[in-house]
């Protein structure tokens, strides 16, 4: 049997039924990566875990995490000789995926899924580099991928599975049984097995201690021993729900782009059981909830925190989560205190802009005043805030950009007077197919080819210095000026704000040392 270098989770003694391949954000053979950590591909790992539980021998090759080039990724896949290669197609990495697919041994059947597959299936099926694509799986794939691994011919009876009829040159699709379609397309997330971390090369991982960690230790937080505060935690990422009820115009998870996705939240007991399992098996004591709803719906927050309190989660673990500003704005001080006592360390917020005009165009359902109010309340309770911002949104003017710069600095100033910190993460706008703003841009005369021409932007030079290196892989662009502001000014502003945040991080670390 061939050795399986850099392939996670596979049994090298058995024939490989499927190799799941996460394409790199760029070809690292041309410019090596500088970041040493990337978020794990939890969706792909869920599918691999389900297939493994069904008895198949599967592995995961995370080319992004390993910093691989296109040719090396294809070589590893061909050497492993799986029956199937499976890819998650995303707009920024589609070109990398297609180039890898074109280099695969023709004896390896190809299946693909992901947001880009759902948004542009016909374009993918017509791509000659995807000539060996035997199944394009739209939506959540656990049950249908396992069915395909058992018998490729089952694609004819699986909903949301497409392929190219080679004789007719037309799209073919599975004809589903109405009685089973709903379960296949939206599985019961409480019945799915917990993600097998053997498939993930960087999760769990050991983190460096944060200022929030030290604050908790100083308070004598029951879940924090002195060694944990000094050395950092073993951390893991986790998903508490699927689907999003919001319609932010730039987001691939927008409800209008996913009308067939049922919103489902895992039960508190199911989540807590996974937390305890990760602690028992890997020593994990810190978690990051990466889904949209964990702190994005009042009912969910109340239900989860009641269970966390019963199980005394805050005495054992700390955790971070994404949140919705408009939802957090409605929480009482008592609600925030309960979040802290249950271990909340930091909330990631899609703030996006300091311009109310742009926020309205994004359909964010917030304004800058609300964001500042929420941030002030969070940091006053010792909860950190990580704010995400978009520069260069369609229609953005210099006044809008100035408002965002001012907004970020106001948030920093607020945190300077409280125990919680505010971190700003700034990105250049890029369009994703299927989103509301994508359709707006197409109607305005932009072509899909132009909107899909993603390229990486090297901001590690030009005065951006080390502050950009830990996020270098995420600097990519389609090279189009969508608002009134030239791209070079957008990128210079991005670099300046990132440099300032980097300095603030250093100052915080030195002050806490």
Short mmCIF file of C-alpha atoms in Angstrom, two decimals:
data_model
loop_
_atom_site.label_atom_id
_atom_site.label_comp_id
_atom_site.label_asym_id
_atom_site.label_seq_id
_atom_site.Cartn_x
_atom_site.Cartn_y
_atom_site.Cartn_z
CA UNK A 1 0.00 0.00 0.00
CA UNK A 2 1.25 3.53 -0.72
CA UNK A 3 2.31 5.81 2.12
CA UNK A 4 -0.09 8.67 2.71
CA UNK A 5 2.05 11.74 3.47
CA UNK A 6 0.12 14.77 4.78
CA UNK A 7 -3.18 12.86 4.53
CA UNK A 8 -5.09 12.92 7.80
CA UNK A 9 -7.41 10.27 9.17
CA UNK A 10 -6.84 7.48 6.63
CA UNK A 11 -5.85 3.88 7.31
CA UNK A 12 -2.74 3.32 5.16
CA UNK A 13 -3.25 -0.45 5.31
CA UNK A 14 -6.48 -0.33 3.31
CA UNK A 15 -7.52 0.91 -0.12
CA UNK A 16 -8.59 4.51 0.11
CA UNK A 17 -12.25 4.93 -0.76
CA UNK A 18 -12.14 8.72 -0.86
CA UNK A 19 -9.64 11.51 -0.38
CA UNK A 20 -11.18 14.85 0.59
CA UNK A 21 -9.05 17.67 -0.79
CA UNK A 22 -9.17 21.23 0.55
CA UNK A 23 -7.52 23.36 -2.15
CA UNK A 24 -5.06 26.10 -1.18
CA UNK A 25 -6.05 29.76 -1.38
CA UNK A 26 -3.15 30.27 -3.78
CA UNK A 27 -0.42 28.17 -5.38
CA UNK A 28 2.19 28.07 -2.63
CA UNK A 29 4.79 26.70 -5.03
CA UNK A 30 4.88 30.23 -6.44
CA UNK A 31 4.86 32.18 -3.17
CA UNK A 32 5.17 30.26 0.12
CA UNK A 33 2.57 30.88 2.80
CA UNK A 34 3.47 33.05 5.78
CA UNK A 35 0.60 32.25 8.13
CA UNK A 36 1.13 29.26 10.42
CA UNK A 37 -2.54 28.55 11.14
CA UNK A 38 -5.76 28.40 9.16
CA UNK A 39 -9.31 27.63 10.24
CA UNK A 40 -10.15 23.92 9.98
CA UNK A 41 -12.48 22.63 7.27
CA UNK A 42 -15.17 21.44 9.65
CA UNK A 43 -17.78 20.86 6.93
CA UNK A 44 -15.48 18.54 5.03
CA UNK A 45 -14.45 16.82 8.25
CA UNK A 46 -18.12 16.21 9.12
CA UNK A 47 -18.59 14.40 5.78
CA UNK A 48 -15.38 12.41 6.20
CA UNK A 49 -16.39 11.42 9.74
CA UNK A 50 -19.81 10.21 8.58
CA UNK A 51 -18.23 8.21 5.74
CA UNK A 52 -15.74 6.65 8.16
CA UNK A 53 -18.56 5.67 10.52
CA UNK A 54 -20.29 4.04 7.53
CA UNK A 55 -17.25 1.79 7.12
CA UNK A 56 -15.31 3.58 4.37
CA UNK A 57 -11.60 4.33 4.49
CA UNK A 58 -11.28 8.06 3.86
CA UNK A 59 -8.63 10.71 4.37
CA UNK A 60 -8.39 14.49 4.25
CA UNK A 61 -5.65 16.45 2.52
CA UNK A 62 -5.75 20.08 3.68
CA UNK A 63 -3.50 21.72 1.09
CA UNK A 64 -4.17 25.15 2.58
CA UNK A 65 -3.10 24.14 6.09
CA UNK A 66 0.04 22.47 4.73
CA UNK A 67 0.86 25.34 2.34
CA UNK A 68 0.97 23.07 -0.73
CA UNK A 69 1.15 24.04 -4.37
CA UNK A 70 -1.23 22.83 -7.06
CA UNK A 71 1.14 20.25 -8.56
CA UNK A 72 2.16 18.81 -5.18
CA UNK A 73 -1.45 18.48 -4.10
CA UNK A 74 -2.32 16.55 -7.24
CA UNK A 75 0.78 14.37 -6.88
CA UNK A 76 -0.14 13.38 -3.32
CA UNK A 77 -3.67 12.55 -4.42
CA UNK A 78 -2.51 10.45 -7.36
CA UNK A 79 0.01 8.58 -5.21
CA UNK A 80 -2.71 7.75 -2.69
CA UNK A 81 -4.85 6.33 -5.53
CA UNK A 82 -8.30 6.72 -3.94
CA UNK A 83 -11.45 5.50 -5.69
CA UNK A 84 -12.86 9.03 -5.31
CA UNK A 85 -11.35 12.47 -4.85
CA UNK A 86 -13.73 14.95 -3.23
CA UNK A 87 -13.39 18.75 -3.28
CA UNK A 88 -15.17 21.64 -1.60
CA UNK A 89 -15.53 24.37 -4.21
CA UNK A 90 -15.35 27.97 -3.02
CA UNK A 91 -15.18 31.00 -5.27
CA UNK A 92 -11.72 32.18 -4.09
CA UNK A 93 -10.21 28.70 -4.43
CA UNK A 94 -12.14 27.41 -7.43
CA UNK A 95 -9.30 28.08 -9.85
CA UNK A 96 -6.91 26.14 -7.61
CA UNK A 97 -9.42 23.28 -7.35
CA UNK A 98 -9.93 23.12 -11.11
CA UNK A 99 -6.21 23.08 -11.79
CA UNK A 100 -5.75 20.25 -9.28
CA UNK A 101 -8.67 18.33 -10.82
CA UNK A 102 -7.10 18.62 -14.27
CA UNK A 103 -3.94 16.90 -12.98
CA UNK A 104 -5.67 13.95 -11.32
CA UNK A 105 -5.34 10.41 -12.65
CA UNK A 106 -8.37 9.74 -14.89
CA UNK A 107 -9.02 6.52 -12.97
CA UNK A 108 -9.92 8.60 -9.90
CA UNK A 109 -13.59 9.57 -9.91
CA UNK A 110 -14.23 13.16 -8.81
CA UNK A 111 -17.05 14.51 -6.67
CA UNK A 112 -17.42 18.11 -5.52
CA UNK A 113 -19.60 20.29 -3.35
CA UNK A 114 -19.40 23.58 -1.48
CA UNK A 115 -20.92 27.02 -1.85
CA UNK A 116 -19.56 27.59 -5.36
CA UNK A 117 -21.03 24.29 -6.55
CA UNK A 118 -24.44 25.38 -5.32
CA UNK A 119 -24.17 28.87 -6.80
CA UNK A 120 -22.80 27.99 -10.26
CA UNK A 121 -23.39 24.29 -11.03
CA UNK A 122 -23.69 24.58 -14.82
CA UNK A 123 -20.49 26.60 -15.09
CA UNK A 124 -18.63 23.91 -13.15
CA UNK A 125 -20.12 21.03 -15.13
CA UNK A 126 -19.04 22.75 -18.36
CA UNK A 127 -15.45 23.32 -17.18
CA UNK A 128 -13.20 20.96 -19.23
CA UNK A 129 -10.82 20.71 -16.28
CA UNK A 130 -13.67 19.01 -14.39
CA UNK A 131 -14.10 16.38 -17.09
CA UNK A 132 -14.01 13.51 -14.59
CA UNK A 133 -16.62 15.05 -12.29
CA UNK A 134 -19.01 12.19 -11.55
CA UNK A 135 -21.14 13.90 -8.90
CA UNK A 136 -21.74 17.54 -8.03
CA UNK A 137 -23.35 17.48 -4.57
CA UNK A 138 -25.38 20.61 -3.78
CA UNK A 139 -25.87 21.38 -0.10
CA UNK A 140 -25.07 19.32 2.99
CA UNK A 141 -23.33 16.17 1.90
CA UNK A 142 -22.95 13.66 4.73
CA UNK A 143 -25.63 11.16 3.76
CA UNK A 144 -25.38 11.54 0.00
CA UNK A 145 -21.58 11.26 -0.11
CA UNK A 146 -21.72 8.03 1.88
CA UNK A 147 -24.36 6.72 -0.56
CA UNK A 148 -22.11 7.59 -3.52
CA UNK A 149 -19.15 5.82 -1.93
CA UNK A 150 -21.28 2.72 -1.54
CA UNK A 151 -22.54 2.77 -5.13
CA UNK A 152 -21.91 5.46 -7.74
CA UNK A 153 -25.09 4.48 -9.56
CA UNK A 154 -27.10 5.66 -6.59
CA UNK A 155 -26.58 9.21 -7.84
CA UNK A 156 -29.64 8.60 -10.01
CA UNK A 157 -31.84 8.53 -6.90
CA UNK A 158 -30.14 11.22 -4.81
CA UNK A 159 -31.63 14.74 -4.65
CA UNK A 160 -29.31 17.63 -5.38
CA UNK A 161 -26.70 15.49 -7.16
CA UNK A 162 -25.77 16.59 -10.69
CA UNK A 163 -23.40 15.29 -13.36
CA UNK A 164 -22.72 15.71 -17.06
CA UNK A 165 -24.31 13.19 -19.40
CA UNK A 166 -21.33 12.37 -21.62
CA UNK A 167 -23.45 11.08 -24.50
CA UNK A 168 -25.92 13.95 -24.68
CA UNK A 169 -23.63 16.65 -23.31
CA UNK A 170 -26.40 17.85 -21.02
CA UNK A 171 -26.90 18.16 -17.27
CA UNK A 172 -28.17 15.04 -15.53
CA UNK A 173 -29.68 14.99 -12.05
CA UNK A 174 -30.82 12.45 -9.52
CA UNK A 175 -34.54 11.85 -9.32
CA UNK A 176 -35.32 11.78 -5.63
CA UNK A 177 -37.94 10.01 -3.60
CA UNK A 178 -40.02 12.76 -1.91
CA UNK A 179 -40.21 10.63 1.21
CA UNK A 180 -36.44 10.66 1.75
CA UNK A 181 -35.33 13.93 0.14
CA UNK A 182 -35.66 16.17 3.19
CA UNK A 183 -33.56 13.86 5.39
CA UNK A 184 -30.87 13.51 2.72
CA UNK A 185 -30.63 17.25 2.06
CA UNK A 186 -30.83 18.39 5.68
CA UNK A 187 -29.73 15.64 8.07
CA UNK A 188 -30.57 15.67 11.75
CA UNK A 189 -27.51 17.45 13.13
CA UNK A 190 -28.03 15.94 16.57
CA UNK A 191 -27.76 12.47 15.05
CA UNK A 192 -24.50 13.13 13.19
CA UNK A 193 -21.29 11.82 14.76
CA UNK A 194 -18.99 14.38 16.33
CA UNK A 195 -16.18 15.50 14.04
CA UNK A 196 -13.27 13.06 14.14
CA UNK A 197 -10.34 15.42 14.76
CA UNK A 198 -7.97 12.90 13.20
CA UNK A 199 -9.01 14.43 9.87
CA UNK A 200 -7.87 17.94 10.87
CA UNK A 201 -4.14 18.72 10.92
CA UNK A 202 -4.49 21.87 13.06
CA UNK A 203 -7.48 21.26 15.30
CA UNK A 204 -7.26 20.95 18.25
CA UNK A 205 -4.27 23.28 18.61
CA UNK A 206 -2.40 24.99 21.42
CA UNK A 207 -2.96 28.72 21.53
CA UNK A 208 -0.94 31.46 23.09
CA UNK A 209 -2.49 33.00 26.22
CA UNK A 210 -4.57 36.10 25.54
CA UNK A 211 -5.25 39.21 27.61
CA UNK A 212 -8.72 37.80 28.27
CA UNK A 213 -7.14 34.60 29.57
CA UNK A 214 -5.05 36.54 32.06
CA UNK A 215 -8.04 38.60 33.20
CA UNK A 216 -9.94 35.41 33.96
CA UNK A 217 -6.97 33.99 35.85
CA UNK A 218 -6.62 37.23 37.83
CA UNK A 219 -10.27 36.97 38.82
CA UNK A 220 -9.66 33.46 40.11
CA UNK A 221 -11.93 32.01 37.43
CA UNK A 222 -12.63 28.43 38.51
CA UNK A 223 -11.85 26.97 35.12
CA UNK A 224 -8.40 28.53 34.87
CA UNK A 225 -5.31 27.15 36.54
CA UNK A 226 -2.19 29.29 36.64
CA UNK A 227 -0.43 27.04 34.11
CA UNK A 228 -3.27 27.43 31.61
CA UNK A 229 -3.12 31.20 31.89
CA UNK A 230 0.65 31.15 31.43
CA UNK A 231 0.92 28.57 28.63
CA UNK A 232 -2.36 28.99 26.78
CA UNK A 233 -5.13 26.49 26.07
CA UNK A 234 -5.63 23.58 23.78
CA UNK A 235 -8.42 24.93 21.58
CA UNK A 236 -10.91 23.44 19.15
CA UNK A 237 -13.44 24.83 16.70
CA UNK A 238 -17.05 23.67 16.83
CA UNK A 239 -20.37 24.19 15.04
CA UNK A 240 -23.53 24.64 17.09
CA UNK A 241 -26.04 25.16 14.27
CA UNK A 242 -26.58 25.18 10.53
CA UNK A 243 -28.30 27.84 8.46
CA UNK A 244 -28.74 31.58 8.97
CA UNK A 245 -31.98 33.62 9.02
CA UNK A 246 -30.29 36.86 7.93
CA UNK A 247 -29.73 38.19 4.44
CA UNK A 248 -26.49 40.21 4.55
CA UNK A 249 -26.04 41.03 0.88
CA UNK A 250 -22.37 40.00 0.63
CA UNK A 251 -22.61 36.71 2.52
CA UNK A 252 -22.71 33.21 1.05
CA UNK A 253 -24.86 32.10 3.99
CA UNK A 254 -27.56 34.70 3.16
CA UNK A 255 -31.01 33.18 3.47
CA UNK A 256 -32.00 34.27 -0.06
CA UNK A 257 -29.00 32.36 -1.45
CA UNK A 258 -29.96 29.23 0.49
CA UNK A 259 -33.77 28.93 0.39
CA UNK A 260 -33.52 25.15 0.70
CA UNK A 261 -31.43 25.18 3.87
CA UNK A 262 -33.42 24.49 7.01
CA UNK A 263 -32.16 26.32 10.10
CA UNK A 264 -31.26 23.79 12.77
CA UNK A 265 -29.65 24.23 16.18
CA UNK A 266 -27.96 21.43 18.08
CA UNK A 267 -29.40 20.66 21.50
CA UNK A 268 -27.34 21.97 24.43
CA UNK A 269 -26.80 18.43 25.67
CA UNK A 270 -25.42 17.37 22.28
CA UNK A 271 -22.99 20.30 22.26
CA UNK A 272 -21.89 19.83 25.86
CA UNK A 273 -21.26 16.14 25.23
CA UNK A 274 -18.89 17.07 22.38
CA UNK A 275 -17.11 19.64 24.58
CA UNK A 276 -16.55 16.99 27.23
CA UNK A 277 -15.41 14.43 24.67
CA UNK A 278 -12.86 16.85 23.21
CA UNK A 279 -11.61 17.58 26.71
CA UNK A 280 -11.33 13.90 27.59
CA UNK A 281 -9.62 12.87 24.34
CA UNK A 282 -7.48 15.92 23.55
CA UNK A 283 -7.32 18.03 26.70
CA UNK A 284 -9.30 20.84 25.06
CA UNK A 285 -10.30 23.63 27.46
CA UNK A 286 -11.17 26.42 25.00
CA UNK A 287 -13.67 26.35 22.14
CA UNK A 288 -14.62 28.58 19.25
CA UNK A 289 -18.20 28.40 17.97
CA UNK A 290 -17.95 29.38 14.30
CA UNK A 291 -21.61 29.19 13.26
CA UNK A 292 -23.90 32.20 12.79
CA UNK A 293 -26.51 31.40 15.41
CA UNK A 294 -24.81 30.45 18.66
CA UNK A 295 -25.01 34.08 19.85
CA UNK A 296 -27.26 35.15 16.99
CA UNK A 297 -30.74 34.40 18.34
CA UNK A 298 -32.13 35.29 21.76
CA UNK A 299 -33.96 31.97 22.20
CA UNK A 300 -30.82 29.99 21.37
CA UNK A 301 -28.68 32.03 23.76
CA UNK A 302 -31.16 31.52 26.61
CA UNK A 303 -31.48 27.78 26.00
CA UNK A 304 -27.76 27.16 25.63
CA UNK A 305 -26.78 29.28 28.65
CA UNK A 306 -29.35 27.62 30.91
CA UNK A 307 -27.75 24.28 30.05
CA UNK A 308 -24.21 25.65 30.41
CA UNK A 309 -25.13 26.87 33.90
CA UNK A 310 -26.61 23.50 34.90
CA UNK A 311 -23.47 21.71 33.72
CA UNK A 312 -21.13 24.34 35.22
CA UNK A 313 -19.37 24.79 31.88
CA UNK A 314 -17.77 28.06 32.95
CA UNK A 315 -15.87 26.26 35.69
CA UNK A 316 -14.20 23.97 33.16
CA UNK A 317 -13.91 25.77 29.83
CA UNK A 318 -13.75 29.11 28.07
CA UNK A 319 -15.15 29.78 24.63
CA UNK A 320 -15.52 32.34 21.84
CA UNK A 321 -18.44 32.67 19.44
CA UNK A 322 -19.81 34.67 16.55
CA UNK A 323 -22.71 36.96 17.43
CA UNK A 324 -25.29 39.34 15.97
CA UNK A 325 -25.09 42.94 17.10
CA UNK A 326 -28.85 43.54 16.96
CA UNK A 327 -29.46 40.43 19.09
CA UNK A 328 -26.79 41.27 21.66
CA UNK A 329 -28.21 44.79 21.88
CA UNK A 330 -31.39 43.33 23.39
CA UNK A 331 -29.60 41.37 26.12
CA UNK A 332 -29.75 42.64 29.69
CA UNK A 333 -26.74 43.14 31.94
CA UNK A 334 -27.81 39.99 33.75
CA UNK A 335 -27.70 38.10 30.43
CA UNK A 336 -24.17 39.36 29.79
CA UNK A 337 -23.08 38.39 33.28
CA UNK A 338 -24.44 34.90 32.68
CA UNK A 339 -22.43 34.64 29.47
CA UNK A 340 -19.27 35.60 31.33
CA UNK A 341 -19.92 33.19 34.20
CA UNK A 342 -20.44 30.43 31.62
CA UNK A 343 -16.99 31.04 30.11
CA UNK A 344 -17.51 33.48 27.23
CA UNK A 345 -14.19 35.08 26.34
CA UNK A 346 -14.70 36.89 23.01
CA UNK A 347 -17.47 37.59 20.50
CA UNK A 348 -16.78 37.93 16.76
CA UNK A 349 -19.09 40.54 15.23
CA UNK A 350 -19.75 41.38 11.59
CA UNK A 351 -19.57 45.15 12.06
CA UNK A 352 -18.53 45.69 8.41
CA UNK A 353 -18.78 49.50 8.20
CA UNK A 354 -19.05 52.72 10.18
CA UNK A 355 -21.33 54.23 7.55
CA UNK A 356 -25.03 53.77 8.21
CA UNK A 357 -25.67 54.21 4.49
CA UNK A 358 -23.42 51.28 3.63
CA UNK A 359 -24.81 49.19 6.49
CA UNK A 360 -28.28 49.69 5.04
CA UNK A 361 -27.04 48.64 1.59
CA UNK A 362 -25.59 45.52 3.21
CA UNK A 363 -28.93 44.78 4.96
CA UNK A 364 -27.10 44.47 8.28
CA UNK A 365 -30.04 45.66 10.45
CA UNK A 366 -27.66 47.67 12.61
CA UNK A 367 -26.12 51.13 12.73
CA UNK A 368 -22.83 52.50 14.01
CA UNK A 369 -24.39 53.84 17.20
CA UNK A 370 -25.79 50.39 18.04
CA UNK A 371 -22.41 48.78 17.44
CA UNK A 372 -20.66 51.20 19.77
CA UNK A 373 -23.33 50.67 22.41
CA UNK A 374 -23.02 46.89 22.21
CA UNK A 375 -19.23 46.96 22.17
CA UNK A 376 -19.15 49.22 25.23
CA UNK A 377 -21.43 46.88 27.17
CA UNK A 378 -19.46 43.79 26.16
CA UNK A 379 -16.01 45.12 27.02
CA UNK A 380 -17.29 46.60 30.29
CA UNK A 381 -18.18 43.03 31.28
CA UNK A 382 -14.71 41.83 30.28
CA UNK A 383 -15.89 40.22 27.02
CA UNK A 384 -13.54 40.78 24.10
CA UNK A 385 -14.83 41.88 20.69
CA UNK A 386 -13.36 40.87 17.33
CA UNK A 387 -14.89 43.08 14.67
CA UNK A 388 -14.84 42.26 10.97
CA UNK A 389 -14.88 45.16 8.48
CA UNK A 390 -15.25 45.38 4.70
CA UNK A 391 -13.59 48.18 2.70
CA UNK A 392 -14.55 49.02 -0.89
CA UNK A 393 -18.17 47.83 -0.82
CA UNK A 394 -20.13 48.77 -3.99
CA UNK A 395 -21.13 52.40 -3.86
CA UNK A 396 -18.76 53.28 -1.01
CA UNK A 397 -17.53 56.88 -1.03
CA UNK A 398 -14.60 58.51 0.70
CA UNK A 399 -16.99 59.81 3.37
CA UNK A 400 -18.18 56.23 3.98
CA UNK A 401 -14.60 55.00 4.26
CA UNK A 402 -13.72 57.83 6.64
CA UNK A 403 -16.72 56.87 8.77
CA UNK A 404 -15.42 53.29 9.02
CA UNK A 405 -11.92 54.43 9.99
CA UNK A 406 -13.41 56.72 12.64
CA UNK A 407 -15.69 53.92 13.84
CA UNK A 408 -12.80 51.49 14.34
CA UNK A 409 -10.82 54.05 16.28
CA UNK A 410 -13.86 54.90 18.41
CA UNK A 411 -14.23 51.21 19.27
CA UNK A 412 -10.56 51.01 20.20
CA UNK A 413 -10.95 54.08 22.41
CA UNK A 414 -13.97 52.50 24.13
CA UNK A 415 -11.98 49.35 24.92
CA UNK A 416 -9.10 51.39 26.31
CA UNK A 417 -11.31 52.30 29.26
CA UNK A 418 -12.55 48.78 30.00
CA UNK A 419 -11.20 45.31 30.72
CA UNK A 420 -12.40 43.80 27.43
CA UNK A 421 -10.44 44.36 24.23
CA UNK A 422 -11.61 45.27 20.71
CA UNK A 423 -9.72 43.77 17.76
CA UNK A 424 -10.38 44.92 14.21
CA UNK A 425 -9.96 42.58 11.23
CA UNK A 426 -10.26 44.44 7.93
CA UNK A 427 -10.78 43.00 4.43
CA UNK A 428 -11.20 44.24 0.89
CA UNK A 429 -14.65 43.55 -0.55
CA UNK A 430 -14.91 40.61 -2.92
CA UNK A 431 -18.13 39.31 -4.48
CA UNK A 432 -19.34 35.75 -4.02
CA UNK A 433 -21.67 34.12 -6.56
CA UNK A 434 -25.23 33.54 -5.44
CA UNK A 435 -25.23 36.37 -2.90
CA UNK A 436 -27.66 39.30 -3.20
CA UNK A 437 -24.89 41.77 -4.06
CA UNK A 438 -23.62 39.40 -6.78
CA UNK A 439 -26.96 39.66 -8.58
CA UNK A 440 -26.89 43.45 -8.15
CA UNK A 441 -23.44 43.64 -9.73
CA UNK A 442 -24.47 41.41 -12.65
CA UNK A 443 -27.51 43.62 -13.26
CA UNK A 444 -25.17 46.63 -13.21
CA UNK A 445 -23.20 45.17 -16.12
CA UNK A 446 -20.36 43.22 -14.51
CA UNK A 447 -19.64 39.81 -16.04
CA UNK A 448 -19.27 36.57 -14.08
CA UNK A 449 -15.80 36.08 -15.57
CA UNK A 450 -14.64 39.43 -14.20
CA UNK A 451 -16.27 38.91 -10.80
CA UNK A 452 -14.64 35.49 -10.47
CA UNK A 453 -11.11 36.60 -11.37
CA UNK A 454 -9.75 36.17 -7.85
CA UNK A 455 -6.08 36.86 -7.35
CA UNK A 456 -3.94 37.10 -4.23
CA UNK A 457 -2.64 40.50 -3.19
CA UNK A 458 0.76 40.67 -1.48
CA UNK A 459 0.43 43.26 1.28
CA UNK A 460 3.38 41.99 3.29
CA UNK A 461 5.53 44.66 1.67
CA UNK A 462 4.84 48.34 0.98
CA UNK A 463 5.19 49.32 4.60
CA UNK A 464 2.70 46.78 5.97
CA UNK A 465 5.55 44.80 7.61
CA UNK A 466 4.93 41.92 10.03
CA UNK A 467 1.42 43.08 10.87
CA UNK A 468 0.17 41.58 7.60
CA UNK A 469 1.99 38.27 7.70
CA UNK A 470 -0.41 36.40 9.94
CA UNK A 471 -3.28 37.16 7.56
CA UNK A 472 -1.42 37.24 4.24
CA UNK A 473 -3.27 34.26 2.79
CA UNK A 474 -6.60 36.08 3.13
CA UNK A 475 -5.59 39.09 1.03
CA UNK A 476 -7.21 38.35 -2.31
CA UNK A 477 -9.20 40.45 -4.72
CA UNK A 478 -10.94 40.47 -8.10
CA UNK A 479 -9.17 43.74 -8.90
CA UNK A 480 -12.30 45.79 -9.55
CA UNK A 481 -13.06 49.18 -8.04
CA UNK A 482 -16.70 48.87 -6.95
CA UNK A 483 -17.08 52.22 -5.22
CA UNK A 484 -15.64 55.72 -5.59
CA UNK A 485 -12.33 54.90 -3.93
CA UNK A 486 -9.32 53.62 -5.93
CA UNK A 487 -8.18 50.13 -4.96
CA UNK A 488 -4.72 51.33 -3.98
CA UNK A 489 -6.25 53.68 -1.42
CA UNK A 490 -8.46 50.88 -0.11
CA UNK A 491 -5.46 48.61 0.29
CA UNK A 492 -3.33 51.34 1.86
CA UNK A 493 -6.12 51.96 4.40
CA UNK A 494 -6.41 48.24 5.08
CA UNK A 495 -2.67 48.01 5.69
CA UNK A 496 -2.69 51.06 7.97
CA UNK A 497 -5.53 49.78 10.13
CA UNK A 498 -3.99 46.32 10.33
CA UNK A 499 -0.65 47.83 11.31
CA UNK A 500 -2.36 49.84 14.07
CA UNK A 501 -4.16 46.74 15.34
CA UNK A 502 -0.88 44.82 15.32
CA UNK A 503 0.71 47.54 17.48
CA UNK A 504 -2.25 47.48 19.86
CA UNK A 505 -1.86 43.71 20.22
CA UNK A 506 1.80 44.13 21.08
CA UNK A 507 1.05 46.88 23.60
CA UNK A 508 -1.61 44.71 25.27
CA UNK A 509 0.77 41.77 25.55
CA UNK A 510 3.49 43.92 27.07
CA UNK A 511 1.09 45.49 29.54
CA UNK A 512 -0.18 42.07 30.63
CA UNK A 513 3.30 40.53 30.96
#
